[in-house]
mmCIF file with all atom_site columns, C-alpha atoms in Angstrom:
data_model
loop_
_atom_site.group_PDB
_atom_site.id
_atom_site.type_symbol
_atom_site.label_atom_id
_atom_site.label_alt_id
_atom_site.label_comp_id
_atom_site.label_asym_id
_atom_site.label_entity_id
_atom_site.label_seq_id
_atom_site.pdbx_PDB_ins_code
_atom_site.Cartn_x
_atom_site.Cartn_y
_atom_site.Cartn_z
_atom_site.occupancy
_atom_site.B_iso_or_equiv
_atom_site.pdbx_formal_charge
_atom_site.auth_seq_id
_atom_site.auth_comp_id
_atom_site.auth_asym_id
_atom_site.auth_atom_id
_atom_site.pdbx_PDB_model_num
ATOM 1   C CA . UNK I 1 1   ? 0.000  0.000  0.000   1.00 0.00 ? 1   UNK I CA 1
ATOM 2   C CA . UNK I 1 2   ? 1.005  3.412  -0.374  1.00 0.00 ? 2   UNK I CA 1
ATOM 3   C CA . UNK I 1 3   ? 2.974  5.196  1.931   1.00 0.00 ? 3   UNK I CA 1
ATOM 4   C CA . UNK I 1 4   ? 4.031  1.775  3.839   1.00 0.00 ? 4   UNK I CA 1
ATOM 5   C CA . UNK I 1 5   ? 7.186  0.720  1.918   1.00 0.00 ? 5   UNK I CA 1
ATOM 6   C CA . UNK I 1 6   ? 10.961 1.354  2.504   1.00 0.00 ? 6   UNK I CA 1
ATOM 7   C CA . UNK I 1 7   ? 12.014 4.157  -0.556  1.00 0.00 ? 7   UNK I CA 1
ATOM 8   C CA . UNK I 1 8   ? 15.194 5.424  -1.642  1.00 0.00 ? 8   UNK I CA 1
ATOM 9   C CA . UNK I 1 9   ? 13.723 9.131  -1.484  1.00 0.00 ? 9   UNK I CA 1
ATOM 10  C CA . UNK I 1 10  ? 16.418 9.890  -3.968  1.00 0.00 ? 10  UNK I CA 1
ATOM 11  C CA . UNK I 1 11  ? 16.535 6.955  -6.634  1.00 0.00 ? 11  UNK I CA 1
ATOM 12  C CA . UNK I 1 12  ? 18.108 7.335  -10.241 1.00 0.00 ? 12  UNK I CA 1
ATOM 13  C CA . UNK I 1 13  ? 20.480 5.530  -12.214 1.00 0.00 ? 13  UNK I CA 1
ATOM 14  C CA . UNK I 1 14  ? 23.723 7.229  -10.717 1.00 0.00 ? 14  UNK I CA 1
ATOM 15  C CA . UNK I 1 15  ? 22.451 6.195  -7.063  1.00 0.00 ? 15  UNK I CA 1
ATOM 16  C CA . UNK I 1 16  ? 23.251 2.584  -8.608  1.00 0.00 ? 16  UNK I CA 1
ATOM 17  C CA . UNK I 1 17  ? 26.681 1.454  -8.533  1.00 0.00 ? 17  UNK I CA 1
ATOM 18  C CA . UNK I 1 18  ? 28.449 -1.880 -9.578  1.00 0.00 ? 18  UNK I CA 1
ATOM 19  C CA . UNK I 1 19  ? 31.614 -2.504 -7.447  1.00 0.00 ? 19  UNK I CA 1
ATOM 20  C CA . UNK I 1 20  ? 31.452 -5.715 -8.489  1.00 0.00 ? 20  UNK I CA 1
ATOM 21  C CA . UNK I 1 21  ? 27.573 -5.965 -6.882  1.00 0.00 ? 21  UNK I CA 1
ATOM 22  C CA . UNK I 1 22  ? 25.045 -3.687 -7.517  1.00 0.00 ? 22  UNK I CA 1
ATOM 23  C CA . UNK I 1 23  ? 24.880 -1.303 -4.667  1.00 0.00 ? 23  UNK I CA 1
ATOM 24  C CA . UNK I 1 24  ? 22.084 1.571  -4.087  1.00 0.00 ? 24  UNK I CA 1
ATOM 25  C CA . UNK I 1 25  ? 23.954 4.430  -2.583  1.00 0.00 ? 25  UNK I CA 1
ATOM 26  C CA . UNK I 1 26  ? 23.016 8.145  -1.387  1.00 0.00 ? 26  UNK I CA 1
ATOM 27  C CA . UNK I 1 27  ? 20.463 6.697  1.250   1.00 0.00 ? 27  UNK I CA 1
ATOM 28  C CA . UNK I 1 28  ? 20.390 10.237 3.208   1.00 0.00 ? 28  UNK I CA 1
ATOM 29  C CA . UNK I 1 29  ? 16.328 10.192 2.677   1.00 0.00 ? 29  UNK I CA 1
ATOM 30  C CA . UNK I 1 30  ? 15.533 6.638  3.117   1.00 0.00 ? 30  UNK I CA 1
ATOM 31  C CA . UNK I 1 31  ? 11.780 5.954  4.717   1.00 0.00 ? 31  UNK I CA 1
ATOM 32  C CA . UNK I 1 32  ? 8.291  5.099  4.789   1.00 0.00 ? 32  UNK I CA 1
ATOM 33  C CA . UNK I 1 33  ? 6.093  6.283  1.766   1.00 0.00 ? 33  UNK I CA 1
ATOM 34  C CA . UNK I 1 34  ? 4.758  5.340  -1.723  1.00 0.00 ? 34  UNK I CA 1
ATOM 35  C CA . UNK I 1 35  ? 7.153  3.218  -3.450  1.00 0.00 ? 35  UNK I CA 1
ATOM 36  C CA . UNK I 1 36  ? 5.870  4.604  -6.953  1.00 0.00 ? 36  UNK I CA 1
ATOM 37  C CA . UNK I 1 37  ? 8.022  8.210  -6.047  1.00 0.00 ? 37  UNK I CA 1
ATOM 38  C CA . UNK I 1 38  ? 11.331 6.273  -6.167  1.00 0.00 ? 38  UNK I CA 1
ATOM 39  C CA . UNK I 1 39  ? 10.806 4.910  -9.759  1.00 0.00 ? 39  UNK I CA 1
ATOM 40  C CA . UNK I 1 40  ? 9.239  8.659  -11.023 1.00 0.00 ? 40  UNK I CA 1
ATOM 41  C CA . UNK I 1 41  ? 12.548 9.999  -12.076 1.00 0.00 ? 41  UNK I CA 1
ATOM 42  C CA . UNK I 1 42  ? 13.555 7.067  -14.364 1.00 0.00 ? 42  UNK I CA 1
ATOM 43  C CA . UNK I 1 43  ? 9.890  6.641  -15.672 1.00 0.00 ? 43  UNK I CA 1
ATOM 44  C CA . UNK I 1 44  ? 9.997  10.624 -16.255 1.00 0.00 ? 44  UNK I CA 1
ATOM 45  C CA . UNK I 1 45  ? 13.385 10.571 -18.037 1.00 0.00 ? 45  UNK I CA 1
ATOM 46  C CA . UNK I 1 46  ? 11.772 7.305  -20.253 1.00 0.00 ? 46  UNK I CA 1
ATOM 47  C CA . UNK I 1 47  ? 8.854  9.535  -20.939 1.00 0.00 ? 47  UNK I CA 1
ATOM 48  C CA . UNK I 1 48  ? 11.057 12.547 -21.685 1.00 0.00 ? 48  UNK I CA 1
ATOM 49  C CA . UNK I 1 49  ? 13.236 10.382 -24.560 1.00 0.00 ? 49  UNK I CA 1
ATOM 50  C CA . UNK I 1 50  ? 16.493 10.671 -22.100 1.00 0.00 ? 50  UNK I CA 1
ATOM 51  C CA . UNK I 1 51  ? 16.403 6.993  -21.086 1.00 0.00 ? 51  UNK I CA 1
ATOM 52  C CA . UNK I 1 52  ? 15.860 4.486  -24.250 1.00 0.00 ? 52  UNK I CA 1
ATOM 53  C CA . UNK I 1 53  ? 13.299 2.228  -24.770 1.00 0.00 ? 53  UNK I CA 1
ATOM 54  C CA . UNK I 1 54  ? 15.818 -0.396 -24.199 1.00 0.00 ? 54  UNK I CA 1
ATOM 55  C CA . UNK I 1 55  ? 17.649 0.831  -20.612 1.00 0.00 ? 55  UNK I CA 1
ATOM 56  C CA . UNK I 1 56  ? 14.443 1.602  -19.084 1.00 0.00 ? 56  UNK I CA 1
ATOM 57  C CA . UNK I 1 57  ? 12.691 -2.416 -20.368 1.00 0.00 ? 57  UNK I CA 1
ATOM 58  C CA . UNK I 1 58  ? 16.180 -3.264 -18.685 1.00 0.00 ? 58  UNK I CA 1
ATOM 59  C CA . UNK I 1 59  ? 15.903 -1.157 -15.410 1.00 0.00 ? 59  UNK I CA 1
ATOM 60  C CA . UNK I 1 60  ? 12.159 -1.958 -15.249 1.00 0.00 ? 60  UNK I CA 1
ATOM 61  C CA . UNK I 1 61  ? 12.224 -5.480 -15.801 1.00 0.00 ? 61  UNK I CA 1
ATOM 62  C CA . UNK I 1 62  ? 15.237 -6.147 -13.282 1.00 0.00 ? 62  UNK I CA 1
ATOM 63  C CA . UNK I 1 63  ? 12.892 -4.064 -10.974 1.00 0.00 ? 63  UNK I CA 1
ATOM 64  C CA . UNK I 1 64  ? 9.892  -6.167 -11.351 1.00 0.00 ? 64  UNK I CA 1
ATOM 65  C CA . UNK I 1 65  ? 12.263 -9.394 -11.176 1.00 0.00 ? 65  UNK I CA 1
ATOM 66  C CA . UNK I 1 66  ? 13.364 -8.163 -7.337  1.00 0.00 ? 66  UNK I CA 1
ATOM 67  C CA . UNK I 1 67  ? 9.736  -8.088 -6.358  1.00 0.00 ? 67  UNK I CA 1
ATOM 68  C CA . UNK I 1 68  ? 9.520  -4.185 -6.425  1.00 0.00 ? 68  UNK I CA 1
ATOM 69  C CA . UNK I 1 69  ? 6.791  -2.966 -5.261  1.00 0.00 ? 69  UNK I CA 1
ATOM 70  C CA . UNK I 1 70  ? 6.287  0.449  -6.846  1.00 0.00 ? 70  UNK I CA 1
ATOM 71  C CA . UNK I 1 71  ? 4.214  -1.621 -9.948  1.00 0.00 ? 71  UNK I CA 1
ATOM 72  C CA . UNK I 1 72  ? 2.434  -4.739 -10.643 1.00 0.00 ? 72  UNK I CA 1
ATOM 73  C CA . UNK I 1 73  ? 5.011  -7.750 -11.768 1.00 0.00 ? 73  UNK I CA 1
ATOM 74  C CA . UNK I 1 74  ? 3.152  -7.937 -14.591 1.00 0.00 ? 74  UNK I CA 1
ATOM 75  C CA . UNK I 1 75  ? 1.189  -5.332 -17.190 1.00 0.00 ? 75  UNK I CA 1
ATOM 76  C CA . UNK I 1 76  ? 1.523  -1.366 -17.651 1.00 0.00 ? 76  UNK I CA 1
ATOM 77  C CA . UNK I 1 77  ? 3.422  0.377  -14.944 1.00 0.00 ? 77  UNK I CA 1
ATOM 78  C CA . UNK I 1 78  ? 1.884  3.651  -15.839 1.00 0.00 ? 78  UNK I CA 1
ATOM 79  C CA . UNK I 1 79  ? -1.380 3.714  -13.853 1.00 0.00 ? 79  UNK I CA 1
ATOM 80  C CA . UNK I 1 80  ? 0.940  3.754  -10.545 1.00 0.00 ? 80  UNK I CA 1
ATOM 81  C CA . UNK I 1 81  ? 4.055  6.081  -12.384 1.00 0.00 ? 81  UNK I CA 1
ATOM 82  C CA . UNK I 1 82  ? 2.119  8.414  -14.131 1.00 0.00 ? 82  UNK I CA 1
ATOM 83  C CA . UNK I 1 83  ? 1.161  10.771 -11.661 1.00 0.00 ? 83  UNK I CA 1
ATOM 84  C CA . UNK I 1 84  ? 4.678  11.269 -9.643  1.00 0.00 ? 84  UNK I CA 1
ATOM 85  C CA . UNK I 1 85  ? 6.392  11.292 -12.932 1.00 0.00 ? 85  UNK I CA 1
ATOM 86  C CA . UNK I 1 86  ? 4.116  14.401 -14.405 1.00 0.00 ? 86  UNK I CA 1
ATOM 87  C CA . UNK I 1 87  ? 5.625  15.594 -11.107 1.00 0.00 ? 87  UNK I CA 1
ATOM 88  C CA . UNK I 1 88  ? 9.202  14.626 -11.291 1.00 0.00 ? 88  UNK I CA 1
ATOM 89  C CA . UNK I 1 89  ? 9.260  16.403 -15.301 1.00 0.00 ? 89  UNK I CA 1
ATOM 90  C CA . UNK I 1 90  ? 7.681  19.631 -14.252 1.00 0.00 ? 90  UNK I CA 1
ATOM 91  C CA . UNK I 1 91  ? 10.050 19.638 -11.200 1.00 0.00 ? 91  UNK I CA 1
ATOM 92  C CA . UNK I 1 92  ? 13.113 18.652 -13.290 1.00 0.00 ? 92  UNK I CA 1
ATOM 93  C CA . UNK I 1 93  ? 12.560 21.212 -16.226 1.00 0.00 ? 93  UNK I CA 1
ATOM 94  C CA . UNK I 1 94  ? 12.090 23.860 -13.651 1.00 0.00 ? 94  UNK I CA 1
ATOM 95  C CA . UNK I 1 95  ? 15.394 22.863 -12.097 1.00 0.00 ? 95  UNK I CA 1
ATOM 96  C CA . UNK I 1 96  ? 16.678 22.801 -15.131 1.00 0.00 ? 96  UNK I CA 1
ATOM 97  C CA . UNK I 1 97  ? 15.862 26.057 -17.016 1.00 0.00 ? 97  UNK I CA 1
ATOM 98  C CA . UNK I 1 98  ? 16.460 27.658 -13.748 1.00 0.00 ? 98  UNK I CA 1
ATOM 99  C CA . UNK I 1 99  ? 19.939 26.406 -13.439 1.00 0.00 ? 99  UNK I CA 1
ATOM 100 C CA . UNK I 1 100 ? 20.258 27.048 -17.096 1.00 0.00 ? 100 UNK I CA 1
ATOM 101 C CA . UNK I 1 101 ? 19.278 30.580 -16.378 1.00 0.00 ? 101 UNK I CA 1
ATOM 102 C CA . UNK I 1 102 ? 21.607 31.168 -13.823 1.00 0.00 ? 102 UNK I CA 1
ATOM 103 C CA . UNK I 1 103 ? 24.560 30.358 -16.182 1.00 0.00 ? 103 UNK I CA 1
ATOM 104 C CA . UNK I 1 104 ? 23.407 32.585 -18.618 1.00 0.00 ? 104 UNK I CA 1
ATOM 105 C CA . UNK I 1 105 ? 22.743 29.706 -21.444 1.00 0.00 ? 105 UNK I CA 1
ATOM 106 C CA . UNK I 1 106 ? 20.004 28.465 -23.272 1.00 0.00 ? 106 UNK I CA 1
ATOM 107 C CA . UNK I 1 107 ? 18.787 25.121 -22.342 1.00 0.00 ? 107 UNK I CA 1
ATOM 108 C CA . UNK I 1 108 ? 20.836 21.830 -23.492 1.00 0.00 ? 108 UNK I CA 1
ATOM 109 C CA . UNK I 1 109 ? 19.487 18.790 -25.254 1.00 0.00 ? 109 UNK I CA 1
ATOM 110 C CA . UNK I 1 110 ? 18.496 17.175 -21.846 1.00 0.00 ? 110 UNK I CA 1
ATOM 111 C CA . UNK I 1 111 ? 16.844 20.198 -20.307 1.00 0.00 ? 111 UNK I CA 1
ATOM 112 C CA . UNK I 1 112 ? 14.909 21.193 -23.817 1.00 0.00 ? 112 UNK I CA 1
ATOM 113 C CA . UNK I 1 113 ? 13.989 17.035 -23.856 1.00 0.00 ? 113 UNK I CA 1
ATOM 114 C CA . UNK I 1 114 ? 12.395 17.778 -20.023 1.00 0.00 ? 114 UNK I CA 1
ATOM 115 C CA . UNK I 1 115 ? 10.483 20.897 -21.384 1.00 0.00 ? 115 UNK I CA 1
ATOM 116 C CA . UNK I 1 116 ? 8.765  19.712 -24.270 1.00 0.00 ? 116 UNK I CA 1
ATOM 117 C CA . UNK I 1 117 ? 7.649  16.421 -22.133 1.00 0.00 ? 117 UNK I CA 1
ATOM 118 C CA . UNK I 1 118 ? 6.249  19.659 -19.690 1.00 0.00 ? 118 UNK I CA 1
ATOM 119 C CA . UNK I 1 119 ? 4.253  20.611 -23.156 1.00 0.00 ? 119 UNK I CA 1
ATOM 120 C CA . UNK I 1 120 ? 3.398  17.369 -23.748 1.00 0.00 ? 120 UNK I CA 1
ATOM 121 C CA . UNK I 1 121 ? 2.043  17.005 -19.986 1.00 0.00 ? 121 UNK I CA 1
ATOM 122 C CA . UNK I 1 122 ? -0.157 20.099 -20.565 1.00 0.00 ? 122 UNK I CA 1
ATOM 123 C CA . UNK I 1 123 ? -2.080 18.642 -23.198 1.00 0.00 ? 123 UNK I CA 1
ATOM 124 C CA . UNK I 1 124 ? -2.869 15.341 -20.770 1.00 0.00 ? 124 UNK I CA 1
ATOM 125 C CA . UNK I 1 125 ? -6.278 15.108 -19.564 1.00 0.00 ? 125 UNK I CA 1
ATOM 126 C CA . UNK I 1 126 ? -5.873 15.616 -15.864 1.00 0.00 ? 126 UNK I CA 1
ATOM 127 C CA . UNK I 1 127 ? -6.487 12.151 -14.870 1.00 0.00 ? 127 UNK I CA 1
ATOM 128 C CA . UNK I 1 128 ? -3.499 9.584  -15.250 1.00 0.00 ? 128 UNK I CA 1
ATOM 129 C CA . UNK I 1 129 ? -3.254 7.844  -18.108 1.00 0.00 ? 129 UNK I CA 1
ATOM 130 C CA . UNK I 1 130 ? -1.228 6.982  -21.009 1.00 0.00 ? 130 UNK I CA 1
ATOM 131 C CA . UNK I 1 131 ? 1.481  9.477  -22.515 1.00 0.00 ? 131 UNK I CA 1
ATOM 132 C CA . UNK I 1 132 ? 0.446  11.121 -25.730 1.00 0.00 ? 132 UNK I CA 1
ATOM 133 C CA . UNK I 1 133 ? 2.054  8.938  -29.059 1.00 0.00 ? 133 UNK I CA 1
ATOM 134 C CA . UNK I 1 134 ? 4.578  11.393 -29.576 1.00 0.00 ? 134 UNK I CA 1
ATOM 135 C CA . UNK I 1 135 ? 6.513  10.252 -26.251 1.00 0.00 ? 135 UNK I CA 1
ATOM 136 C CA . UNK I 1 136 ? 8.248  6.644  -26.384 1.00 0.00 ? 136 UNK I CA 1
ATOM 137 C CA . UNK I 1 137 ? 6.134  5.513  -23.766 1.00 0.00 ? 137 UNK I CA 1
ATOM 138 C CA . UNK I 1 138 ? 2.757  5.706  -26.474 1.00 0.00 ? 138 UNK I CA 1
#
């Protein structure tokens, strides 16, 4: 159930380090909560086009295979990742164009990719649901 799981509070790919196991590092905001918020940054940077089709089948499927419990073992994540990772974009593309700002640049590839999945978000219905076709989740 929501809310009742142990989460990273921090998870993405560079918490995950291979020395020769896979370790999860950064743990500074472990605890209790909805296990769904740790996998919103990768699902985000899938829906964004910054994670391939490919490393995120891989990430999601080794996932599932541990007996995560952010999403069913089986079937579309996106019911339970589709809300926090609308979040996780908005949040990241403001970060982004912010720190962008701040250096007096334009936005790079990345941070452009993470504001036109913003766009893309605005033209959701506001109930979860599947990404529009022109993101590689559709």
């Amino acid at each position: 159930a929501p809310g009742s799981a142990l989460c990273h509070g921090d998870l993405h790919l560079g918490q995950l380090v291979r020395c020769p196991d896979w370790l999860l590092i950064d743990v500074d905001d472990l605890g209790l909560g909805d296990p769904a918020w740790d996998l919103a940054r990768p699902a985000a940077w899938y829906a964004a086009g910054l994670l391939s089709p490919d490393e995120w089948s891989r990430f999601l499927g080794a996932y599932r295979a541990a007996g995560g419990p952010a999403v069913p073992a089986h079937g579309d994540p996106w019911p339970r990742l589709d809300v926090p990772a609308r979040a996780l974009t908005v949040q990241s593309a403001a970060i982004a164009l912010a720190k962008a700002a701040a250096s007096g640049r334009g936005p790079d590839e990345a941070e452009a990719a993470l504001v036109d999945a913003c766009v893309r978000i605005a033209q959701l219905p506001a109930e979860p649901g599947p990404w529009p076709e022109t993101s590689p989740v559709g």
